[in-house]
XYZ file of C-alpha atoms in Angstrom:
475
model
C -0.766 -18.842 -10.100
C 0.218 -17.066 -7.736
C -1.481 -16.226 -4.090
C -1.822 -13.512 -1.967
C -3.169 -12.816 2.093
C -3.695 -9.904 2.650
C -3.504 -8.570 6.370
C -5.401 -5.544 7.608
C -4.111 -4.579 10.843
C -5.544 -1.507 13.355
C -8.626 0.478 12.167
C -6.939 2.384 9.410
C -5.961 -1.047 8.491
C -9.306 -2.952 8.213
C -11.437 0.322 6.806
C -8.870 0.268 3.188
C -8.800 -3.919 3.615
C -12.821 -2.904 3.212
C -13.000 -0.828 0.631
C -10.345 -2.991 -0.656
C -12.335 -6.231 -1.006
C -15.322 -4.469 -1.843
C -14.013 -3.471 -5.067
C -11.890 -5.893 -5.956
C -15.179 -8.256 -5.900
C -16.360 -5.414 -7.929
C -13.342 -6.301 -11.213
C -14.234 -9.596 -10.947
C -18.047 -9.712 -10.938
C -17.922 -7.388 -13.797
C -15.133 -9.899 -16.083
C -16.352 -12.839 -14.542
C -20.596 -12.364 -15.057
C -21.029 -16.128 -15.116
C -19.247 -16.510 -10.963
C -16.953 -19.550 -12.098
C -14.256 -19.598 -9.496
C -11.321 -19.300 -11.828
C -7.374 -18.255 -11.048
C -7.887 -14.694 -11.552
C -10.927 -14.249 -8.500
C -8.254 -17.154 -6.558
C -5.523 -14.763 -6.327
C -7.400 -13.023 -3.121
C -10.123 -15.038 -2.711
C -10.436 -18.671 -1.858
C -13.652 -21.361 -2.307
C -15.395 -22.529 0.240
C -17.472 -26.179 -0.464
C -20.558 -25.716 2.315
C -22.485 -28.713 0.674
C -20.683 -30.783 -3.126
C -19.852 -28.235 -5.794
C -22.122 -28.670 -8.837
C -20.638 -29.147 -12.319
C -18.802 -26.764 -13.535
C -17.807 -25.491 -10.366
C -20.295 -22.245 -9.967
C -19.948 -20.342 -7.199
C -23.299 -18.550 -7.978
C -25.677 -21.404 -7.103
C -27.538 -21.097 -3.496
C -25.164 -22.092 -0.641
C -23.143 -25.038 -2.668
C -19.938 -22.100 -2.867
C -18.877 -19.426 -0.852
C -16.125 -17.047 -1.618
C -13.957 -16.517 1.373
C -11.344 -13.642 1.148
C -7.108 -14.262 1.346
C -7.537 -12.091 4.277
C -6.638 -11.825 8.230
C -8.034 -9.358 10.294
C -6.368 -8.240 13.515
C -7.864 -4.772 16.007
C -7.323 -4.531 19.190
C -10.088 -2.739 19.395
C -13.165 -4.793 18.342
C -16.015 -2.005 16.788
C -14.273 -1.570 13.275
C -14.078 -5.623 12.573
C -17.176 -6.033 13.818
C -19.070 -3.334 12.116
C -17.496 -5.642 8.962
C -18.808 -9.076 9.804
C -22.814 -6.998 9.972
C -22.287 -5.127 7.207
C -22.937 -6.458 3.313
C -19.054 -7.775 3.331
C -19.496 -10.025 6.304
C -20.056 -13.250 4.257
C -16.855 -12.509 2.604
C -14.681 -12.549 5.678
C -14.207 -15.810 7.178
C -14.181 -15.551 11.301
C -11.854 -17.969 12.163
C -9.289 -15.910 10.695
C -9.980 -12.624 12.610
C -8.082 -11.565 15.709
C -9.945 -9.029 18.089
C -9.453 -7.027 21.450
C -11.385 -5.000 23.279
C -9.056 -2.349 25.294
C -6.744 -0.891 22.483
C -3.540 0.168 22.481
C -3.724 3.572 23.526
C -2.151 5.542 20.815
C 0.676 3.381 21.963
C 3.157 1.235 19.824
C 4.792 -0.386 22.885
C 2.177 -1.824 23.706
C 0.298 -2.374 20.343
C 4.189 -4.246 19.888
C 5.317 -5.123 22.779
C 2.212 -6.491 25.345
C -0.036 -7.299 21.950
C 2.758 -9.255 20.287
C 3.684 -10.993 23.048
C 0.202 -12.034 24.105
C -1.332 -12.550 20.954
C 2.086 -14.012 18.651
C 0.468 -17.568 18.707
C -2.961 -16.895 17.625
C -1.287 -14.285 14.531
C 1.256 -17.471 13.471
C -1.756 -20.268 13.637
C -4.344 -17.325 11.541
C -0.712 -17.223 8.618
C 0.310 -20.527 9.094
C -3.960 -21.632 8.053
C -4.044 -19.309 5.393
C -1.285 -20.407 3.885
C -2.122 -23.531 3.883
C -5.144 -22.694 1.439
C -2.550 -21.426 -1.117
C -1.340 -23.319 -3.713
C 1.717 -21.059 -4.099
C 1.626 -18.269 -1.844
C 3.685 -15.433 -3.075
C 2.927 -12.659 -0.297
C 1.426 -10.735 2.296
C -0.038 -7.397 1.920
C 0.293 -5.037 5.433
C -1.645 -2.510 5.324
C -1.531 0.037 8.379
C -1.505 3.199 9.771
C 1.617 4.171 11.107
C 0.670 7.010 14.023
C -1.526 5.405 15.726
C -1.184 1.929 19.163
C -2.016 -1.082 16.908
C -1.271 -0.741 13.739
C 1.859 0.922 14.361
C 3.240 -1.736 16.514
C 0.839 -5.007 16.546
C 1.050 -4.146 12.586
C 5.301 -3.575 12.262
C 5.259 -6.765 15.370
C 3.971 -8.736 12.652
C 6.338 -8.261 10.462
C 9.012 -10.261 11.860
C 6.916 -12.663 12.185
C 6.049 -12.676 8.713
C 9.495 -12.776 8.099
C 10.594 -15.629 10.743
C 7.822 -18.230 9.144
C 8.174 -17.347 6.042
C 11.289 -16.248 4.520
C 10.512 -16.757 1.292
C 7.129 -14.915 0.702
C 7.024 -11.777 0.069
C 6.447 -8.567 2.560
C 4.517 -5.251 0.288
C 3.509 -2.435 2.949
C 1.371 -0.457 2.675
C 1.844 2.722 5.583
C -0.787 5.455 6.188
C 1.826 8.150 7.827
C 0.161 10.611 10.109
C -0.320 14.218 8.439
C 1.465 17.385 10.541
C -1.877 18.535 11.760
C -1.902 15.099 13.477
C -5.053 14.249 16.113
C -2.913 12.103 17.523
C 0.333 13.716 20.125
C 1.905 10.818 20.441
C 2.262 9.563 16.537
C 5.991 10.660 15.743
C 6.429 8.385 18.658
C 4.663 5.251 17.365
C 6.092 6.655 13.919
C 9.252 6.587 13.913
C 9.686 3.197 16.389
C 7.533 1.937 13.131
C 10.060 3.044 10.804
C 12.772 0.711 12.375
C 10.772 -2.140 12.240
C 9.505 -1.578 8.258
C 13.283 -0.807 7.728
C 14.682 -3.809 8.908
C 11.969 -5.402 7.596
C 9.620 -5.273 5.055
C 10.275 -5.948 1.576
C 8.732 -2.846 -0.423
C 6.837 -0.474 1.464
C 4.197 2.609 -0.550
C 4.300 4.709 2.004
C 1.154 7.694 1.741
C 0.341 10.199 3.629
C -3.101 11.117 4.762
C -2.831 14.760 3.495
C -1.781 13.777 0.407
C -5.139 12.172 0.061
C -6.693 14.865 1.561
C -5.443 17.069 -1.498
C -6.124 14.898 -4.290
C -9.858 14.308 -2.266
C -10.458 17.946 -2.258
C -8.973 18.687 -6.422
C -11.709 15.756 -7.265
C -14.336 17.574 -5.619
C -13.545 20.757 -6.977
C -13.286 19.465 -10.688
C -16.578 17.897 -10.170
C -18.879 20.535 -8.403
C -17.191 23.031 -10.427
C -19.038 22.645 -13.331
C -16.586 22.533 -15.858
C -16.275 18.663 -17.186
C -20.007 18.710 -17.751
C -21.504 15.299 -17.674
C -18.098 13.390 -17.874
C -17.633 12.630 -14.576
C -19.671 8.983 -14.069
C -21.716 9.338 -11.138
C -20.406 5.755 -9.778
C -16.289 6.161 -10.218
C -14.459 4.460 -8.076
C -12.867 7.140 -6.324
C -15.567 9.424 -6.033
C -18.882 7.050 -5.200
C -20.144 7.759 -1.996
C -20.881 3.804 -2.087
C -19.288 1.175 -0.429
C -18.300 -1.473 1.842
C -19.545 0.690 5.016
C -23.660 1.570 5.461
C -24.601 4.751 3.848
C -26.077 6.083 6.394
C -22.820 5.384 8.131
C -20.138 7.046 5.664
C -17.734 8.294 7.347
C -15.270 11.527 5.808
C -12.343 8.673 5.305
C -14.342 6.534 2.774
C -13.359 8.755 -0.221
C -9.283 8.277 0.711
C -9.560 4.949 1.646
C -11.030 4.361 -1.500
C -7.998 6.179 -3.392
C -5.777 3.336 -1.532
C -7.761 0.336 -2.615
C -7.489 1.797 -5.685
C -3.568 1.902 -5.075
C -4.036 -2.173 -4.482
C -6.462 -2.960 -7.002
C -3.853 -2.151 -9.265
C -0.302 -2.706 -8.023
C -1.996 -6.667 -8.009
C -4.001 -6.075 -11.408
C -1.443 -8.101 -13.449
C -1.139 -11.060 -10.773
C -5.124 -11.388 -10.964
C -6.034 -10.925 -14.833
C -4.111 -11.453 -18.724
C -2.440 -9.016 -20.311
C 0.006 -8.457 -23.202
C 2.361 -7.759 -20.506
C 2.747 -8.848 -17.263
C 4.579 -7.997 -13.880
C 4.252 -10.107 -10.993
C 5.050 -8.646 -7.306
C 8.739 -10.330 -7.104
C 9.533 -8.078 -10.144
C 8.879 -5.538 -8.128
C 10.739 -6.086 -5.505
C 14.021 -7.574 -7.737
C 13.809 -4.246 -10.306
C 13.195 -1.480 -7.606
C 15.409 -2.199 -4.765
C 18.367 -2.153 -5.981
C 19.674 -1.869 -1.817
C 18.388 -3.349 0.675
C 17.140 -0.621 3.021
C 15.787 1.860 0.127
C 12.673 0.202 -0.272
C 10.235 3.048 -0.386
C 8.290 3.323 -3.083
C 6.811 6.534 -4.685
C 2.830 6.310 -5.701
C 1.049 7.758 -7.958
C -2.659 7.066 -9.485
C -4.245 7.632 -12.727
C -6.846 9.673 -14.218
C -8.398 10.771 -10.388
C -12.001 10.482 -11.282
C -13.767 8.867 -14.564
C -14.442 10.009 -17.818
C -16.567 8.354 -20.058
C -14.448 7.821 -23.027
C -13.937 4.131 -24.185
C -11.519 5.995 -27.272
C -8.854 7.230 -25.979
C -8.062 10.245 -27.705
C -3.763 10.330 -27.758
C -3.624 13.132 -26.081
C -5.482 12.496 -23.499
C -3.724 9.330 -23.342
C -0.746 11.198 -23.367
C -1.185 14.085 -20.991
C -2.293 9.929 -18.342
C 1.427 9.463 -18.571
C 2.344 12.590 -17.725
C 0.114 13.609 -14.823
C 1.865 10.595 -13.149
C 5.096 12.021 -12.474
C 3.510 15.550 -11.160
C 3.324 16.253 -7.558
C -0.567 16.380 -7.240
C -1.430 12.354 -8.276
C 0.827 11.635 -5.821
C -0.376 9.196 -2.984
C 2.934 11.372 -0.860
C 3.326 14.910 -0.590
C 7.062 15.035 -2.913
C 8.429 16.498 -5.770
C 9.523 13.493 -7.891
C 11.026 15.866 -11.079
C 13.838 17.458 -9.101
C 14.417 14.024 -7.448
C 16.573 10.846 -8.464
C 15.117 8.041 -9.361
C 16.790 4.627 -8.580
C 14.533 3.144 -10.899
C 10.041 3.515 -12.185
C 7.070 1.292 -13.191
C 4.271 1.991 -14.840
C 1.436 -0.339 -14.174
C -0.945 -0.009 -17.125
C -5.099 -0.962 -17.260
C -7.127 -1.662 -20.281
C -7.179 -0.049 -23.734
C -3.086 1.234 -24.319
C -1.028 -0.100 -26.450
C 2.499 -0.932 -26.008
C 3.256 1.572 -28.525
C 2.073 3.782 -26.683
C 3.847 3.020 -23.021
C 7.519 3.074 -25.494
C 6.187 6.335 -26.719
C 5.785 8.230 -23.369
C 8.664 7.118 -21.551
C 10.747 8.157 -24.677
C 8.376 11.138 -24.756
C 9.371 11.815 -20.495
C 12.626 10.308 -20.044
C 14.290 13.537 -20.221
C 12.922 15.594 -17.591
C 13.446 12.935 -14.803
C 16.978 12.554 -13.642
C 17.504 9.100 -13.040
C 21.204 7.447 -11.294
C 23.793 7.236 -13.902
C 24.156 3.784 -13.318
C 20.415 2.655 -13.646
C 19.105 4.992 -16.815
C 17.355 2.050 -18.208
C 15.564 1.704 -15.017
C 12.219 1.321 -16.332
C 9.962 -1.852 -15.075
C 6.625 -1.615 -17.749
C 3.449 -3.889 -17.160
C 0.484 -4.129 -19.747
C -3.110 -5.980 -18.147
C -5.932 -5.861 -20.477
C -9.005 -5.394 -17.800
C -8.965 -1.370 -16.609
C -11.127 -0.694 -12.655
C -14.886 -0.297 -13.257
C -16.159 2.635 -14.720
C -12.568 3.156 -16.613
C -11.150 2.640 -19.965
C -7.509 2.384 -19.064
C -5.827 3.906 -15.601
C -2.302 4.397 -15.254
C -0.273 3.273 -11.371
C 3.377 4.206 -11.674
C 5.772 3.222 -8.684
C 8.616 5.499 -7.743
C 12.022 4.079 -6.035
C 12.920 7.433 -5.588
C 15.145 10.363 -3.632
C 11.636 12.740 -2.881
C 10.115 10.300 0.243
C 13.349 12.114 1.786
C 11.696 15.060 3.166
C 8.559 12.627 4.537
C 11.272 10.592 7.335
C 12.954 14.482 7.420
C 9.753 15.881 8.598
C 8.976 12.699 11.182
C 12.445 12.401 12.697
C 12.370 16.908 13.248
C 8.709 16.180 14.686
C 9.714 13.709 16.639
C 12.586 15.280 18.271
C 10.106 18.218 18.912
C 8.860 14.947 21.964
C 11.794 13.539 22.835
C 13.486 16.108 23.521
C 11.032 17.325 26.467
C 10.929 13.467 27.483
C 6.669 14.307 26.435
C 4.404 11.673 27.430
C 7.598 9.179 27.139
C 6.486 7.369 30.840
C 3.509 6.046 28.688
C 5.328 4.016 26.787
C 8.610 3.567 29.463
C 6.140 1.975 31.885
C 5.296 -1.305 29.371
C 8.085 -3.816 29.872
C 10.354 -4.635 27.733
C 10.268 -0.822 26.584
C 13.497 1.021 27.467
C 14.706 4.556 26.611
C 17.890 2.895 24.063
C 14.374 1.778 21.946
C 14.144 5.483 21.023
C 17.146 5.706 20.472
C 17.995 2.801 17.575
C 15.298 3.448 16.462
C 15.748 7.364 15.364
C 19.148 5.602 14.555
C 18.213 3.987 11.915
C 15.982 6.729 10.640
C 18.960 8.966 10.218
C 20.580 6.175 9.142
C 18.432 6.191 5.890
C 17.886 9.739 5.839
C 22.107 9.646 5.147
C 22.104 6.441 2.701
C 19.152 9.535 0.234
C 21.724 12.283 1.029
C 24.750 10.357 -0.419
C 22.739 9.288 -3.481
C 21.197 12.244 -4.124
C 24.815 14.004 -4.082
C 25.113 12.132 -7.285
C 23.405 13.939 -9.142
C 25.064 16.148 -10.552
C 28.137 14.124 -10.347
C 30.433 13.473 -13.304
C 30.474 9.451 -14.206
C 33.783 9.445 -12.913
C 33.802 11.214 -10.261
C 30.867 8.374 -9.199
C 32.495 6.588 -5.817
C 32.683 3.096 -6.401
C 31.595 0.093 -4.433
C 33.216 -1.585 -2.282
C 32.986 -4.951 -1.302
C 33.864 -6.100 2.012
C 35.989 -9.536 2.219
């Protein structure tokens, strides 16, 4: 059994991470009711002996053993991490695996990347090494961060290079929260563009998620629940709609529900690593099968169903609808339209009471409406995990390597150029040691090159096979 370490960076990364651990504990508690430390739990938790382990390795008898999350928590403002350590999950985190400061990065990528990166590099490396020592077979680092702030974007991408240098064989999966056009951080376009260059160069897979899509999904769920159209079919304790979570109810934040959706994405992504199933998909298979070109490693995610229904026996029509929804822009965690864009590859990660025949039938049904690149017409990867999420009978996560991410990057570039042409707020970055204006021009060039790669793929959409450009190999 392989293990993974979750690295939570900045306020956003730590809040999402806290939701992930809360929901992961609930999932494992539902499956492992005797509380025995097993391989499934070991994938993301380690068993710490506080005294002597009892017979059978029980994890539920007093203080004999305690579960600790395989996590590193980093934030240059200590507020959120302190809140986590005072909350119901305080015993889950190893206090030796935390790095905090009090000043914050001031919504400045350069401060997070250049200042705090240099200041805390040795400490960060020590935490990563310690996490690796606790693993029998470390497969992946999951980094959770936002692109718009200073710590998440700056320090979050700084540690990608640290991980690449220190653990070159360990996958780096990054969940990146992109700011919306109405973001209240005026410098978020600068931070996002500078962070993008690092993601292009040092990540294996990136799951881009935008705040606006999460907000739209929550609005749809609220509308359906409050309209009464669904009657009593919506369970009050859905993991997506539930108001209870790792943070105290009376301190419930407006982003809790949005963070829960991202946490559910990560639960589904890692389900095959944590539970048995008839078709397991390893994380290395995602990277190998869904990323045909190294830089085109941005995967669009969609999650369905968005709310929990009471049905246990799923009528075929409803099951088919779940697959259709996965290819709808309304269920995507990024504003984009995949059906009118080009697929390089697609993974369907199904959980619960679904048969392989159901999966194959729906792929055949949907294939005619989806345009795949000519050289990868059968570019499907599938997995079936027998354990559904808590409160669901089934769920589906679709990961698509699709050129529909291009408009998101183009919009980001436009917002950057509007600020950069005026040199607005530039001095805040240039006064940081090691930061030069060339950092901005190199970052926007990196993004432009990425957009151009998607352009070249889109240009082949309606091209006859014989006219497709051939791959040239450098001698």
